[in-house]
mmCIF file of C-alpha atoms in Angstrom:
data_model
loop_
_atom_site.group_PDB
_atom_site.id
_atom_site.type_symbol
_atom_site.label_atom_id
_atom_site.label_comp_id
_atom_site.label_asym_id
_atom_site.label_seq_id
_atom_site.Cartn_x
_atom_site.Cartn_y
_atom_site.Cartn_z
ATOM 1 C CA PRO A 24 31.242 -11.950 -40.412
ATOM 2 C CA THR A 25 28.154 -13.325 -41.994
ATOM 3 C CA VAL A 26 24.976 -11.323 -42.414
ATOM 4 C CA VAL A 27 23.329 -13.362 -39.646
ATOM 5 C CA ARG A 28 26.168 -12.634 -37.206
ATOM 6 C CA ALA A 29 26.196 -8.967 -38.134
ATOM 7 C CA PHE A 30 22.424 -8.746 -37.631
ATOM 8 C CA ASP A 31 22.673 -10.601 -34.300
ATOM 9 C CA SER A 32 25.414 -8.239 -33.138
ATOM 10 C CA LEU A 33 23.375 -5.208 -34.218
ATOM 11 C CA VAL A 34 20.274 -6.400 -32.354
ATOM 12 C CA ARG A 35 22.151 -7.334 -29.179
ATOM 13 C CA SER A 36 24.318 -4.209 -29.054
ATOM 14 C CA HIS A 37 21.946 -1.517 -30.240
ATOM 15 C CA VAL A 38 18.336 -2.679 -29.973
ATOM 16 C CA LEU A 39 18.048 -4.923 -26.916
ATOM 17 C CA ALA A 40 20.373 -2.732 -24.874
ATOM 18 C CA PHE A 41 17.892 0.122 -25.143
ATOM 19 C CA GLY A 42 14.656 -1.881 -25.069
ATOM 20 C CA GLN A 43 14.824 -2.518 -21.314
ATOM 21 C CA LYS A 44 15.812 1.078 -20.703
ATOM 22 C CA GLU A 45 12.690 2.394 -22.395
ATOM 23 C CA ASP A 46 10.403 0.438 -20.060
ATOM 24 C CA SER A 47 12.262 1.712 -17.033
ATOM 25 C CA ASP A 48 12.281 5.273 -18.322
ATOM 26 C CA ALA A 49 8.540 5.065 -19.048
ATOM 27 C CA PHE A 50 7.931 3.978 -15.456
ATOM 28 C CA ARG A 51 10.090 6.810 -14.176
ATOM 29 C CA ARG A 52 8.263 9.405 -16.287
ATOM 30 C CA GLU A 53 4.883 8.254 -14.964
ATOM 31 C CA PHE A 54 6.067 7.803 -11.374
ATOM 32 C CA TRP A 55 7.699 11.223 -11.106
ATOM 33 C CA GLY A 56 4.875 12.902 -13.052
ATOM 34 C CA PRO A 57 2.335 15.253 -11.455
ATOM 35 C CA GLU A 58 -0.532 12.742 -11.095
ATOM 36 C CA VAL A 59 1.432 10.172 -9.108
ATOM 37 C CA GLN A 60 3.391 12.758 -7.130
ATOM 38 C CA GLY A 61 0.157 14.563 -6.239
ATOM 39 C CA LYS A 62 -1.126 11.362 -4.588
ATOM 40 C CA LEU A 63 2.274 10.639 -3.038
ATOM 41 C CA GLU A 64 2.796 14.082 -1.477
ATOM 42 C CA PRO A 65 0.821 13.421 1.759
ATOM 43 C CA TYR A 66 2.979 10.337 2.383
ATOM 44 C CA TRP A 67 6.438 11.909 2.022
ATOM 45 C CA TYR A 68 6.962 12.511 5.756
ATOM 46 C CA PRO A 69 5.410 9.224 6.952
ATOM 47 C CA LEU A 70 7.564 7.360 4.404
ATOM 48 C CA LYS A 71 10.626 9.240 5.614
ATOM 49 C CA SER A 72 9.875 7.915 9.111
ATOM 50 C CA VAL A 73 9.649 4.372 7.724
ATOM 51 C CA PHE A 74 12.923 4.868 5.855
ATOM 52 C CA ASP A 75 14.642 6.257 8.973
ATOM 53 C CA LYS A 76 13.432 3.361 11.123
ATOM 54 C CA TRP A 77 14.403 0.530 8.774
ATOM 55 C CA LYS A 78 17.695 1.977 7.514
ATOM 56 C CA THR A 79 19.226 1.501 10.953
ATOM 57 C CA ILE A 80 18.463 -2.189 11.586
ATOM 58 C CA ASP A 81 21.807 -3.260 10.117
ATOM 59 C CA GLN A 82 24.435 -1.856 12.448
ATOM 60 C CA GLY A 83 27.210 -2.211 9.865
ATOM 61 C CA GLY A 84 25.619 0.029 7.253
ATOM 62 C CA ASP A 85 25.637 3.731 6.512
ATOM 63 C CA ASP A 86 23.048 5.444 8.707
ATOM 64 C CA ARG A 87 22.017 7.759 5.851
ATOM 65 C CA THR A 88 21.081 4.977 3.438
ATOM 66 C CA MET A 89 19.047 1.771 3.367
ATOM 67 C CA ASN A 90 20.813 -1.344 2.158
ATOM 68 C CA LEU A 91 19.244 -4.294 0.365
ATOM 69 C CA LYS A 92 19.124 -6.426 3.505
ATOM 70 C CA GLU A 93 17.228 -3.696 5.372
ATOM 71 C CA PHE A 94 14.852 -3.134 2.445
ATOM 72 C CA CYS A 95 14.006 -6.837 2.124
ATOM 73 C CA THR A 96 13.650 -7.260 5.888
ATOM 74 C CA MET A 97 11.232 -4.326 5.979
ATOM 75 C CA LEU A 98 9.083 -5.819 3.213
ATOM 76 C CA LYS A 99 9.059 -9.237 4.917
ATOM 77 C CA MET A 100 8.227 -7.870 8.361
ATOM 78 C CA LYS A 101 5.430 -5.721 6.908
ATOM 79 C CA GLU A 102 4.158 -8.845 5.068
ATOM 80 C CA LEU A 103 4.392 -7.122 1.693
ATOM 81 C CA VAL A 104 6.467 -9.792 -0.019
ATOM 82 C CA ASP A 105 5.615 -13.470 -0.638
ATOM 83 C CA TYR A 106 2.524 -13.180 1.533
ATOM 84 C CA GLY A 107 -0.543 -15.319 1.841
ATOM 85 C CA GLU A 108 -1.792 -17.876 -0.607
ATOM 86 C CA LEU A 109 -1.741 -15.457 -3.527
ATOM 87 C CA LYS A 110 0.706 -16.648 -6.143
ATOM 88 C CA GLU A 111 0.478 -13.153 -7.667
ATOM 89 C CA SER A 112 1.858 -11.491 -4.531
ATOM 90 C CA LEU A 113 5.062 -9.469 -4.705
ATOM 91 C CA LYS A 114 7.968 -11.898 -4.916
ATOM 92 C CA MET A 115 11.321 -11.309 -3.264
ATOM 93 C CA GLU A 116 12.963 -11.443 -6.712
ATOM 94 C CA GLU A 117 10.720 -8.579 -7.838
ATOM 95 C CA ALA A 118 11.529 -6.564 -4.712
ATOM 96 C CA VAL A 119 15.262 -7.050 -5.339
ATOM 97 C CA GLU A 120 14.777 -5.966 -8.958
ATOM 98 C CA ALA A 121 12.818 -2.884 -7.805
ATOM 99 C CA PHE A 122 15.687 -2.033 -5.451
ATOM 100 C CA ALA A 123 18.259 -2.408 -8.243
ATOM 101 C CA LEU A 124 16.285 -0.337 -10.741
ATOM 102 C CA ALA A 125 15.686 2.440 -8.225
ATOM 103 C CA GLN A 126 19.341 2.378 -7.219
ATOM 104 C CA SER A 127 20.379 2.701 -10.843
ATOM 105 C CA ALA A 128 18.471 5.974 -11.198
ATOM 106 C CA ALA A 129 21.348 7.854 -9.613
ATOM 107 C CA ASP A 130 23.863 6.060 -11.801
ATOM 108 C CA GLY A 131 22.008 6.979 -14.998
ATOM 109 C CA ASP A 132 21.599 3.269 -15.781
ATOM 110 C CA ALA A 133 17.906 2.590 -16.160
ATOM 111 C CA THR A 134 18.394 -1.145 -16.574
ATOM 112 C CA GLY A 135 19.954 -1.689 -13.169
ATOM 113 C CA GLY A 136 22.853 -3.493 -14.781
ATOM 114 C CA GLY A 137 21.843 -6.779 -13.175
ATOM 115 C CA LYS A 138 24.246 -6.066 -10.319
ATOM 116 C CA ILE A 139 22.082 -7.499 -7.541
ATOM 117 C CA GLY A 140 20.753 -11.025 -7.308
ATOM 118 C CA LEU A 141 18.204 -12.725 -5.085
ATOM 119 C CA ALA A 142 20.968 -14.562 -3.240
ATOM 120 C CA ASP A 143 22.248 -11.160 -2.128
ATOM 121 C CA ALA A 144 18.985 -10.144 -0.476
ATOM 122 C CA GLU A 145 19.743 -11.705 2.899
ATOM 123 C CA ASP A 146 23.287 -10.390 3.363
ATOM 124 C CA ASN A 147 23.886 -7.537 0.940
ATOM 125 C CA THR A 148 24.895 -4.455 2.854
ATOM 126 C CA ASP A 149 26.856 -2.919 -0.033
ATOM 127 C CA ALA A 150 23.971 -1.960 -2.318
ATOM 128 C CA GLU A 151 22.245 1.051 -0.787
ATOM 129 C CA LEU A 152 19.426 3.495 -1.483
ATOM 130 C CA ILE A 153 19.109 7.114 -0.498
ATOM 131 C CA TYR A 154 15.610 8.277 0.461
ATOM 132 C CA ILE A 155 14.559 9.425 -3.022
ATOM 133 C CA GLU A 156 15.610 6.052 -4.484
ATOM 134 C CA PHE A 157 13.700 4.309 -1.678
ATOM 135 C CA ILE A 158 10.551 6.144 -2.781
ATOM 136 C CA GLU A 159 11.012 4.884 -6.333
ATOM 137 C CA ALA A 160 11.701 1.331 -5.128
ATOM 138 C CA ILE A 161 8.420 1.412 -3.175
ATOM 139 C CA GLY A 162 6.649 2.566 -6.345
ATOM 140 C CA ARG A 163 8.168 -0.280 -8.331
ATOM 141 C CA CYS A 164 7.087 -2.763 -5.647
ATOM 142 C CA ALA A 165 3.562 -1.327 -5.735
ATOM 143 C CA VAL A 166 3.388 -2.073 -9.470
ATOM 144 C CA LYS A 167 4.360 -5.729 -8.915
ATOM 145 C CA SER A 168 2.210 -6.214 -5.829
ATOM 146 C CA ILE A 169 -1.418 -7.298 -5.606
ATOM 147 C CA ASP A 170 -4.095 -6.436 -3.080
ATOM 148 C CA GLU A 171 -5.900 -9.378 -1.446
ATOM 149 C CA ASP A 172 -9.267 -7.605 -1.447
ATOM 150 C CA LEU A 173 -9.120 -6.226 -4.985
ATOM 151 C CA GLY A 174 -7.453 -9.250 -6.614
ATOM 152 C CA GLU A 175 -6.905 -8.852 -10.346
ATOM 153 C CA GLU A 176 -8.734 -5.523 -10.357
ATOM 154 C CA TYR A 177 -5.693 -4.042 -8.570
ATOM 155 C CA ALA A 178 -3.535 -4.453 -11.689
ATOM 156 C CA SER A 179 -5.927 -2.314 -13.727
ATOM 157 C CA LEU A 180 -5.831 0.605 -11.291
ATOM 158 C CA PRO A 181 -3.734 3.661 -12.171
ATOM 159 C CA LEU A 182 -0.220 3.676 -10.702
ATOM 160 C CA ALA A 183 -1.126 6.472 -8.275
ATOM 161 C CA ASP A 184 -3.924 4.374 -6.754
ATOM 162 C CA ARG A 185 -1.818 1.196 -6.524
ATOM 163 C CA LEU A 186 0.930 3.212 -4.863
ATOM 164 C CA THR A 187 -1.498 4.637 -2.306
ATOM 165 C CA ILE A 188 -2.793 1.166 -1.403
ATOM 166 C CA PHE A 189 0.751 -0.228 -1.095
ATOM 167 C CA ILE A 190 1.957 2.698 1.018
ATOM 168 C CA LYS A 191 -0.976 2.349 3.415
ATOM 169 C CA LYS A 192 0.023 -1.293 3.983
ATOM 170 C CA LEU A 193 3.634 -0.222 4.556
ATOM 171 C CA LEU A 194 2.605 2.419 7.080
ATOM 172 C CA ARG A 195 0.360 0.211 9.232
#
């Protein structure tokens, strides 16, 4: 192997493989940290009710988990994905990615492994989240979302505040 090939192999196998993981782990550290969880605590039971309601819309799924189809349907029906004229709004692709990254938390794979694609969103009943993963997926969606009233200012808010705004929209 040439030096270029060896360097390329080194970068692909040992650097890039962990680069994505660091971003995901950084999100997880902040999300599960005391500041965000302190703001999230009053919403645990209301979010559990949302989870319980939407996890049962697909009759073929496990009644203890929420599958990708149920998650995406919930976001669409609550008008939290691809809404309005805002090109910055949460995209379905980003919601699917949030689902995959949250699902990977239990597997110890912070990159999500790229197992779920947008095409799967409408029919996928195999990929599922337990409640704690659902909470993280909502947090990841909150990061990618935008608020119509706050516009670009929303992106500069702390994660805890963005999460609160997103959850209030989900609960209405």
